[in-house]
DNA sequence: CAACAGGTCGCTG
DNA sequence: CAGCGACCTGTT
């Protein structure tokens, strides 16, 4: 991996596993925009970044080398060796297909609070609507960052900022539906109990899950997503309807309850189950496996 | 117009 | 504690 700055752009070369489309559309992130030139623009920690895949390199616009190393290397999980992970997982023939299909996927390390709220919204919901709700929430309660020819950008609100939202506002403007009270209760629980989501980083995975399950709107699937996309728990295997279908169709070969699917995944994929989940999700949804 | 979509909650037995 | 219906919203 080679990283350097040139003409106000940060360039990444010699990275074999980086496909912006796969990264942003594999279901882990909601704050990205696909641009006309095929690049993707994303917002993270109050910063706006444009990412363009070229033939043999990735071009980042809107940052500099120093900030890139400080913020974006961790965000894009660039210190993780995906080739090695894929090699470890390659004992499974079915998974090899999916991995080849989505070999440019990387698991982003996103903000804890943003993931908590985003995945509460994701419950029984669809990606376009989830994105819209998060956009409205950022616009109304976050801070204005900047503006370009395409749109205005706002940061995802802090806990304090989002505590300005009433249940009614969340429903009326953000269109979160019955998740309005869950968001409101979760925000107020963090505030009232003075919960520090950063302090969760050091918890063991099972303890972390227990803590996350205490929030309103957080069940097993949502907790697993938060752990995988924000707490670097590569061993967890979130089971949604898509993954359920993929696992039933390709691996277990019969209808199986969600709880047993997670167990099976742990048995088959081990400590890299979360990475396997991302490859399978992307593959399964693109190819409509089981539908 | 009914069904459905990236689950969770709350109520039963 | 497993099972099951209800649930916003917007699209098909």
Coordinates of N, CA and C in Angstrom, one line a residue, chain A residues 82-290:
Chain A
X82 N -7.0 -7.6 4.1 CA -8.1 -8.4 3.6 C -7.8 -9.6 2.8
X83 N -6.6 -9.5 2.1 CA -6.1 -10.7 1.4 C -5.9 -11.9 2.3
X84 N -5.4 -11.6 3.5 CA -5.1 -12.6 4.5 C -6.5 -13.2 5.0
X85 N -7.4 -12.3 5.2 CA -8.7 -12.7 5.7 C -9.4 -13.6 4.7
X86 N -9.3 -13.2 3.4 CA -10.0 -14.0 2.4 C -9.3 -15.4 2.2
X87 N -8.0 -15.3 2.4 CA -7.2 -16.6 2.4 C -7.7 -17.5 3.5
X88 N -7.8 -17.0 4.7 CA -8.3 -17.8 5.8 C -9.6 -18.4 5.6
X89 N -10.5 -17.6 4.9 CA -11.9 -18.0 4.7 C -12.0 -18.9 3.5
X90 N -11.0 -19.1 2.7 CA -11.1 -19.7 1.4 C -11.2 -21.2 1.4
X91 N -11.2 -21.8 2.6 CA -11.5 -23.2 2.8 C -12.9 -23.6 2.4
X92 N -13.7 -22.6 2.3 CA -15.1 -22.9 2.0 C -15.4 -22.5 0.5
X93 N -15.7 -23.4 -0.3 CA -15.9 -23.3 -1.7 C -16.9 -22.2 -2.1
X94 N -18.1 -22.3 -1.4 CA -19.2 -21.4 -1.7 C -18.8 -20.0 -1.4
X95 N -18.1 -19.8 -0.3 CA -17.7 -18.5 0.1 C -16.7 -17.9 -0.9
X96 N -15.9 -18.7 -1.5 CA -14.9 -18.2 -2.4 C -15.5 -17.5 -3.6
X97 N -16.7 -18.0 -4.1 CA -17.4 -17.3 -5.1 C -17.8 -15.9 -4.7
X98 N -18.4 -15.8 -3.5 CA -18.9 -14.6 -3.0 C -17.8 -13.6 -2.8
X99 N -16.6 -14.1 -2.3 CA -15.5 -13.3 -2.0 C -14.9 -12.7 -3.3
X100 N -14.9 -13.5 -4.3 CA -14.4 -13.1 -5.6 C -15.3 -12.0 -6.2
X101 N -16.6 -12.2 -6.0 CA -17.6 -11.2 -6.4 C -17.4 -9.9 -5.7
X102 N -17.1 -9.9 -4.5 CA -17.1 -8.6 -3.7 C -15.7 -8.4 -3.1
X103 N -14.7 -8.7 -3.8 CA -13.3 -8.7 -3.2 C -12.8 -7.3 -2.8
X104 N -13.5 -6.3 -3.3 CA -13.1 -4.9 -3.0 C -13.8 -4.4 -1.7
X105 N -14.6 -5.2 -1.1 CA -15.3 -4.8 0.1 C -14.3 -4.6 1.3
X106 N -14.6 -3.5 2.0 CA -13.9 -3.3 3.3 C -14.9 -2.9 4.3
X107 N -14.7 -3.4 5.6 CA -15.6 -3.0 6.6 C -15.2 -1.7 7.2
X108 N -16.1 -0.7 7.1 CA -15.8 0.7 7.6 C -15.8 0.7 9.1
X109 N -15.0 1.6 9.7 CA -15.1 1.8 11.1 C -15.8 3.2 11.3
X110 N -17.1 3.1 11.6 CA -17.9 4.3 11.6 C -18.1 4.8 13.1
X111 N -18.7 5.9 13.2 CA -19.0 6.5 14.5 C -20.0 5.7 15.3
X112 N -19.7 5.5 16.6 CA -20.6 4.7 17.5 C -22.0 5.2 17.5
X113 N -22.2 6.5 17.8 CA -23.5 7.0 18.0 C -24.3 7.0 16.7
X114 N -23.6 7.4 15.6 CA -24.3 7.4 14.3 C -24.7 6.0 13.9
X115 N -23.9 5.0 14.2 CA -24.3 3.6 13.9 C -25.5 3.2 14.8
X116 N -25.4 3.5 16.0 CA -26.5 3.2 16.9 C -27.9 3.7 16.4
X117 N -27.9 5.0 16.1 CA -29.2 5.6 15.7 C -29.5 5.1 14.3
X118 N -28.5 5.0 13.4 CA -28.8 4.5 12.0 C -29.4 3.1 12.0
X119 N -28.9 2.2 12.8 CA -29.4 0.9 12.7 C -30.7 0.7 13.5
X120 N -31.0 1.6 14.4 CA -32.3 1.6 15.0 C -33.3 1.9 13.9
X121 N -32.9 2.9 13.1 CA -33.8 3.3 12.0 C -33.9 2.2 11.0
X122 N -32.9 1.3 10.8 CA -32.9 0.3 9.8 C -33.8 -0.8 10.0
X123 N -34.3 -0.9 11.3 CA -35.2 -2.1 11.6 C -36.5 -2.1 10.7
X124 N -36.6 -3.2 10.1 CA -37.8 -3.4 9.2 C -38.0 -2.2 8.2
X125 N -36.9 -1.9 7.6 CA -36.9 -0.6 6.8 C -36.0 -0.9 5.5
X126 N -36.1 0.0 4.6 CA -35.3 -0.1 3.4 C -34.3 0.9 3.2
X127 N -33.2 0.6 2.5 CA -32.0 1.5 2.5 C -32.4 2.9 2.0
X128 N -33.1 3.1 0.9 CA -33.4 4.4 0.4 C -34.1 5.3 1.5
X129 N -35.0 4.6 2.2 CA -35.7 5.4 3.3 C -34.8 5.6 4.5
X130 N -34.0 4.7 4.8 CA -33.1 4.8 5.9 C -32.1 6.0 5.6
X131 N -31.6 6.1 4.4 CA -30.7 7.1 4.0 C -31.4 8.5 4.1
X132 N -32.7 8.5 3.7 CA -33.4 9.8 3.7 C -33.6 10.3 5.1
X133 N -34.0 9.4 6.0 CA -34.2 9.7 7.4 C -32.9 10.3 8.0
X134 N -31.8 9.6 7.8 CA -30.5 10.1 8.3 C -30.1 11.4 7.8
X135 N -30.5 11.6 6.5 CA -30.2 12.9 5.8 C -30.9 14.0 6.5
X136 N -32.2 13.8 6.7 CA -33.1 14.8 7.4 C -32.6 15.1 8.8
X137 N -32.3 14.0 9.5 CA -31.8 14.2 10.9 C -30.5 15.0 10.9
X138 N -29.6 14.7 10.0 CA -28.3 15.5 10.0 C -28.6 17.0 9.6
X139 N -29.5 17.2 8.7 CA -29.8 18.5 8.2 C -30.4 19.3 9.4
X140 N -31.3 18.7 10.1 CA -32.1 19.4 11.1 C -31.3 19.6 12.4
X141 N -30.5 18.6 12.8 CA -29.9 18.6 14.1 C -28.4 18.6 14.1
X142 N -27.8 18.3 12.9 CA -26.3 18.4 12.9 C -25.9 19.7 12.5
X143 N -24.6 19.9 12.2 CA -24.0 21.2 11.9 C -23.7 21.2 10.3
X144 N -23.9 22.4 9.8 CA -23.6 22.6 8.4 C -22.1 22.5 8.2
X145 N -21.7 21.8 7.2 CA -20.2 21.6 7.0 C -19.8 22.5 5.8
X146 N -20.4 22.2 4.6 CA -20.0 22.9 3.4 C -21.0 22.7 2.3
X147 N -20.7 23.2 1.2 CA -21.6 23.1 0.1 C -20.8 22.9 -1.2
X148 N -21.3 22.1 -2.1 CA -20.6 22.1 -3.5 C -21.7 22.1 -4.5
X149 N -21.3 21.9 -5.8 CA -22.3 22.0 -6.9 C -23.4 21.0 -6.8
X150 N -23.2 19.9 -6.0 CA -24.2 18.9 -5.9 C -25.2 19.0 -4.8
X151 N -24.7 19.5 -3.6 CA -25.6 19.5 -2.4 C -24.9 20.2 -1.2
X152 N -25.7 20.4 -0.2 CA -25.1 20.9 1.1 C -24.8 19.7 2.0
X153 N -23.8 19.8 2.8 CA -23.4 18.7 3.7 C -23.6 19.1 5.2
X154 N -24.1 18.2 5.9 CA -24.3 18.4 7.4 C -23.7 17.2 8.1
X155 N -23.1 17.5 9.3 CA -22.6 16.4 10.1 C -23.7 15.6 10.8
X156 N -23.5 14.4 11.1 CA -24.5 13.6 11.9 C -24.5 14.2 13.3
X157 N -25.7 14.5 13.9 CA -25.7 15.2 15.2 C -25.0 14.4 16.3
X158 N -24.6 15.2 17.3 CA -24.0 14.6 18.5 C -25.3 14.2 19.4
X159 N -25.0 13.5 20.5 CA -26.1 13.1 21.4 C -26.8 14.3 21.8
X160 N -26.1 15.3 22.2 CA -26.7 16.6 22.7 C -27.6 17.2 21.7
X161 N -27.0 17.3 20.5 CA -27.8 17.9 19.4 C -29.0 17.1 19.1
X162 N -29.0 15.8 19.0 CA -30.1 15.0 18.7 C -31.2 15.0 19.8
X163 N -30.7 15.4 21.0 CA -31.7 15.5 22.1 C -32.7 16.6 21.9
X164 N -32.4 17.5 20.9 CA -33.3 18.6 20.6 C -34.5 18.1 19.8
X165 N -34.4 16.8 19.3 CA -35.5 16.3 18.5 C -36.6 15.7 19.4
X166 N -37.9 16.1 19.1 CA -39.0 15.5 19.8 C -39.5 14.3 19.0
X167 N -40.2 13.4 19.7 CA -40.8 12.3 19.1 C -41.6 12.7 17.8
X168 N -42.4 13.7 18.0 CA -43.2 14.2 16.9 C -42.4 14.6 15.7
X169 N -41.3 15.4 16.0 CA -40.5 15.9 14.9 C -39.8 14.7 14.1
X170 N -39.4 13.7 14.9 CA -38.7 12.6 14.2 C -39.7 11.9 13.3
X171 N -40.9 11.8 13.7 CA -41.9 11.1 12.8 C -42.3 12.0 11.6
X172 N -42.6 13.3 11.9 CA -43.1 14.2 10.9 C -42.1 14.5 9.8
X173 N -40.8 14.8 10.3 CA -39.8 15.3 9.3 C -38.9 14.2 8.9
X174 N -38.4 13.4 9.8 CA -37.4 12.4 9.5 C -38.1 11.1 9.0
X175 N -39.4 11.0 9.1 CA -40.2 9.9 8.6 C -39.7 8.5 9.1
X176 N -39.3 8.5 10.4 CA -38.8 7.3 10.9 C -39.9 6.3 11.4
X177 N -41.2 6.8 11.3 CA -42.3 5.9 11.7 C -42.3 5.5 13.2
X178 N -42.6 4.3 13.4 CA -42.7 3.8 14.8 C -41.3 3.7 15.5
X179 N -40.3 4.1 14.8 CA -38.9 4.1 15.4 C -38.7 5.4 16.2
X180 N -39.7 6.3 16.0 CA -39.5 7.6 16.7 C -39.2 7.6 18.2
X181 N -40.0 6.8 18.9 CA -39.9 6.7 20.3 C -38.6 6.0 20.7
X182 N -38.2 5.0 19.9 CA -37.0 4.2 20.2 C -35.8 5.2 20.1
X183 N -35.7 6.0 19.1 CA -34.6 7.0 19.0 C -34.6 7.9 20.1
X184 N -35.8 8.5 20.4 CA -35.9 9.4 21.5 C -35.5 8.8 22.8
X185 N -36.0 7.6 23.1 CA -35.6 6.9 24.4 C -34.1 6.6 24.5
X186 N -33.6 6.2 23.4 CA -32.1 5.9 23.3 C -31.3 7.1 23.6
X187 N -31.6 8.2 22.9 CA -30.9 9.4 23.1 C -30.9 9.9 24.6
X188 N -32.1 9.8 25.1 CA -32.3 10.3 26.5 C -31.7 9.3 27.5
X189 N -31.6 8.1 27.2 CA -31.0 7.1 28.1 C -29.5 7.4 28.1
X190 N -28.9 7.7 27.0 CA -27.5 8.0 26.9 C -27.2 9.3 27.8
X191 N -28.1 10.3 27.6 CA -27.9 11.6 28.3 C -28.1 11.4 29.8
X192 N -29.2 10.8 30.2 CA -29.6 10.7 31.6 C -28.6 9.8 32.4
X193 N -28.2 8.7 31.8 CA -27.3 7.8 32.5 C -25.9 8.1 32.2
X194 N -25.6 9.2 31.5 CA -24.3 9.6 31.2 C -23.4 8.5 30.6
X195 N -24.0 7.8 29.6 CA -23.3 6.7 29.0 C -22.3 7.2 28.0
X196 N -21.1 6.7 28.0 CA -20.0 7.0 27.1 C -19.8 5.9 26.1
X197 N -20.3 6.1 24.9 CA -20.2 5.0 23.9 C -18.8 4.6 23.6
X198 N -17.8 5.6 23.8 CA -16.4 5.3 23.5 C -15.9 4.3 24.6
X199 N -16.4 4.3 25.8 CA -15.9 3.4 26.8 C -16.3 2.0 26.5
X200 N -17.3 1.8 25.6 CA -17.7 0.4 25.3 C -16.6 -0.3 24.5
X201 N -15.7 0.5 23.9 CA -14.7 -0.1 23.0 C -13.9 -1.2 23.7
X202 N -13.7 -1.1 25.0 CA -12.8 -2.1 25.7 C -13.6 -3.3 26.2
X203 N -14.9 -3.3 26.0 CA -15.7 -4.4 26.5 C -15.5 -5.7 25.7
X204 N -15.7 -6.8 26.3 CA -15.7 -8.0 25.6 C -16.9 -8.1 24.8
X205 N -16.9 -8.8 23.6 CA -18.0 -8.8 22.7 C -19.3 -9.1 23.3
X206 N -19.4 -10.2 24.1 CA -20.6 -10.6 24.7 C -21.2 -9.5 25.7
X207 N -20.3 -8.9 26.4 CA -20.7 -7.8 27.3 C -21.2 -6.6 26.5
X208 N -20.4 -6.3 25.5 CA -20.8 -5.2 24.6 C -22.2 -5.4 24.1
X209 N -22.5 -6.6 23.6 CA -23.8 -6.9 23.1 C -24.9 -6.7 24.1
X210 N -24.6 -7.2 25.3 CA -25.6 -7.0 26.4 C -25.9 -5.5 26.7
X211 N -24.8 -4.7 26.6 CA -25.0 -3.2 26.9 C -25.8 -2.6 25.7
X212 N -25.5 -3.0 24.5 CA -26.2 -2.4 23.4 C -27.7 -2.8 23.4
X213 N -28.0 -4.0 23.8 CA -29.4 -4.5 23.8 C -30.2 -3.8 24.8
X214 N -29.6 -3.0 25.7 CA -30.4 -2.2 26.7 C -31.0 -1.0 26.0
X215 N -30.5 -0.6 24.9 CA -31.1 0.6 24.2 C -32.4 0.2 23.5
X216 N -33.4 1.1 23.6 CA -34.7 0.8 22.9 C -34.4 0.8 21.4
X217 N -35.0 -0.2 20.8 CA -34.9 -0.4 19.3 C -33.7 -1.2 18.9
X218 N -32.9 -1.7 19.9 CA -31.8 -2.5 19.6 C -32.0 -3.9 20.0
X219 N -32.2 -4.8 19.0 CA -32.3 -6.2 19.2 C -31.0 -6.9 18.7
X220 N -31.0 -8.2 18.6 CA -29.8 -8.9 18.2 C -29.1 -8.4 16.9
X221 N -30.0 -8.3 15.9 CA -29.4 -8.0 14.6 C -28.8 -6.6 14.6
X222 N -29.5 -5.6 15.1 CA -29.0 -4.2 15.2 C -27.8 -4.2 16.0
X223 N -27.8 -4.8 17.2 CA -26.6 -4.9 18.0 C -25.4 -5.4 17.3
X224 N -25.6 -6.5 16.5 CA -24.5 -7.1 15.8 C -23.9 -6.1 14.7
X225 N -24.8 -5.4 14.0 CA -24.4 -4.4 13.0 C -23.6 -3.3 13.7
X226 N -24.0 -2.8 14.8 CA -23.3 -1.7 15.5 C -21.9 -2.3 15.9
X227 N -21.8 -3.5 16.3 CA -20.6 -4.0 16.8 C -19.6 -4.3 15.6
X228 N -20.2 -4.7 14.5 CA -19.3 -5.0 13.3 C -18.9 -3.7 12.6
X229 N -19.8 -2.7 12.5 CA -19.5 -1.5 11.7 C -18.9 -0.3 12.5
X230 N -18.8 -0.5 13.8 CA -18.4 0.6 14.6 C -17.4 0.2 15.8
X231 N -17.5 -1.1 16.2 CA -16.7 -1.5 17.3 C -15.6 -2.6 16.9
X232 N -15.4 -2.7 15.6 CA -14.4 -3.6 15.1 C -14.5 -5.0 15.6
X233 N -15.8 -5.5 15.7 CA -16.0 -6.9 16.1 C -16.2 -7.8 14.8
X234 N -15.1 -8.1 14.2 CA -15.1 -8.9 12.9 C -15.7 -10.3 13.1
X235 N -15.9 -10.7 14.3 CA -16.4 -12.1 14.5 C -17.9 -12.2 14.6
X236 N -18.6 -11.0 14.7 CA -20.1 -11.1 14.8 C -20.7 -11.2 13.4
X237 N -21.8 -11.9 13.3 CA -22.5 -12.2 12.1 C -24.0 -11.8 12.1
X238 N -24.2 -10.5 11.8 CA -25.6 -10.0 11.8 C -26.5 -10.8 10.9
X239 N -27.6 -11.3 11.3 CA -28.5 -12.1 10.5 C -29.8 -11.3 10.2
X240 N -29.9 -10.9 8.9 CA -31.1 -10.2 8.5 C -31.8 -11.1 7.5
X241 N -32.9 -10.7 6.9 CA -33.6 -11.6 6.0 C -32.7 -12.0 4.8
X242 N -31.9 -11.2 4.3 CA -31.0 -11.5 3.2 C -30.0 -12.6 3.5
X243 N -29.3 -12.4 4.6 CA -28.3 -13.4 5.0 C -29.0 -14.7 5.4
X244 N -30.2 -14.6 6.0 CA -31.0 -15.8 6.3 C -31.2 -16.6 5.1
X245 N -31.7 -16.0 4.0 CA -31.9 -16.6 2.8 C -30.7 -17.2 2.1
X246 N -29.6 -16.5 2.2 CA -28.3 -16.9 1.6 C -27.8 -18.2 2.3
X247 N -27.9 -18.1 3.6 CA -27.4 -19.2 4.4 C -28.2 -20.5 4.2
X248 N -29.5 -20.3 4.2 CA -30.4 -21.4 4.0 C -30.2 -22.0 2.6
X249 N -30.1 -21.2 1.6 CA -30.0 -21.7 0.2 C -28.6 -22.3 0.0
X250 N -27.5 -21.6 0.4 CA -26.2 -22.0 0.0 C -25.5 -23.0 1.0
X251 N -25.8 -22.8 2.2 CA -25.1 -23.6 3.2 C -25.9 -24.6 4.0
X252 N -27.0 -24.2 4.6 CA -27.7 -25.2 5.5 C -28.7 -26.0 4.7
X253 N -29.1 -25.5 3.5 CA -30.0 -26.2 2.6 C -31.4 -26.5 3.2
X254 N -31.8 -25.8 4.2 CA -33.2 -25.9 4.7 C -33.6 -24.7 5.6
X255 N -34.9 -24.5 5.8 CA -35.4 -23.4 6.6 C -34.8 -23.6 8.0
X256 N -34.3 -22.4 8.5 CA -33.6 -22.5 9.8 C -33.9 -21.2 10.6
X257 N -34.2 -21.3 11.9 CA -34.5 -20.1 12.7 C -33.2 -19.3 12.8
X258 N -33.4 -18.0 12.9 CA -32.3 -17.0 12.9 C -31.2 -17.3 13.9
X259 N -31.7 -17.7 15.1 CA -30.7 -18.0 16.1 C -29.7 -19.1 15.8
X260 N -30.3 -20.1 15.1 CA -29.4 -21.2 14.7 C -28.5 -20.8 13.5
X261 N -28.9 -19.9 12.7 CA -28.1 -19.4 11.6 C -26.8 -18.7 12.1
X262 N -27.0 -17.9 13.1 CA -25.9 -17.2 13.7 C -24.9 -18.2 14.3
X263 N -25.4 -19.3 14.9 CA -24.6 -20.3 15.4 C -23.8 -21.1 14.3
X264 N -24.5 -21.4 13.3 CA -23.9 -22.1 12.2 C -22.8 -21.3 11.5
X265 N -23.1 -19.9 11.4 CA -22.1 -19.0 10.8 C -20.8 -19.0 11.7
X266 N -21.0 -19.0 12.9 CA -19.8 -19.0 13.9 C -19.0 -20.3 13.7
X267 N -19.8 -21.4 13.5 CA -19.1 -22.7 13.4 C -18.3 -22.7 12.0
X268 N -19.0 -22.2 11.0 CA -18.3 -22.3 9.6 C -17.2 -21.3 9.4
X269 N -17.5 -20.0 9.8 CA -16.6 -19.0 9.5 C -15.7 -18.5 10.6
X270 N -16.0 -18.9 11.8 CA -15.1 -18.5 13.0 C -14.9 -17.1 13.2
X271 N -13.7 -16.7 13.5 CA -13.4 -15.3 13.9 C -13.5 -14.3 12.8
X272 N -13.7 -14.7 11.6 CA -13.9 -13.8 10.5 C -15.3 -13.8 10.0
X273 N -16.2 -14.3 10.8 CA -17.6 -14.4 10.4 C -18.2 -13.1 9.9
X274 N -17.8 -12.0 10.5 CA -18.4 -10.7 10.1 C -18.0 -10.3 8.7
X275 N -16.7 -10.7 8.3 CA -16.3 -10.4 6.9 C -17.0 -11.3 6.0
X276 N -17.2 -12.5 6.3 CA -17.9 -13.5 5.5 C -19.3 -12.9 5.3
X277 N -19.9 -12.4 6.3 CA -21.3 -11.9 6.2 C -21.4 -10.8 5.2
X278 N -20.4 -9.9 5.2 CA -20.4 -8.8 4.2 C -20.3 -9.3 2.8
X279 N -19.4 -10.3 2.5 CA -19.2 -10.8 1.2 C -20.5 -11.5 0.8
X280 N -21.1 -12.3 1.7 CA -22.3 -13.0 1.4 C -23.5 -12.1 1.2
X281 N -23.6 -11.0 2.0 CA -24.7 -10.1 1.9 C -24.7 -9.4 0.5
X282 N -23.5 -8.9 0.1 CA -23.3 -8.2 -1.1 C -23.6 -9.1 -2.3
X283 N -23.1 -10.3 -2.2 CA -23.3 -11.3 -3.3 C -24.8 -11.7 -3.3
X284 N -25.3 -12.0 -2.2 CA -26.7 -12.5 -2.1 C -27.7 -11.4 -2.6
X285 N -27.5 -10.2 -2.3 CA -28.4 -9.2 -2.7 C -28.3 -8.8 -4.1
X286 N -27.1 -8.7 -4.6 CA -26.8 -8.4 -6.0 C -27.4 -9.5 -6.9
X287 N -27.2 -10.7 -6.5 CA -27.7 -11.9 -7.3 C -29.1 -12.4 -6.9
X288 N -29.7 -11.7 -5.9 CA -31.0 -12.1 -5.4 C -31.1 -13.5 -5.1
X289 N -30.1 -14.0 -4.3 CA -30.1 -15.4 -3.9 C -31.3 -15.7 -3.0
X290 N -32.0 -16.7 -3.3 CA -33.1 -17.1 -2.4 C -34.4 -16.4 -2.6

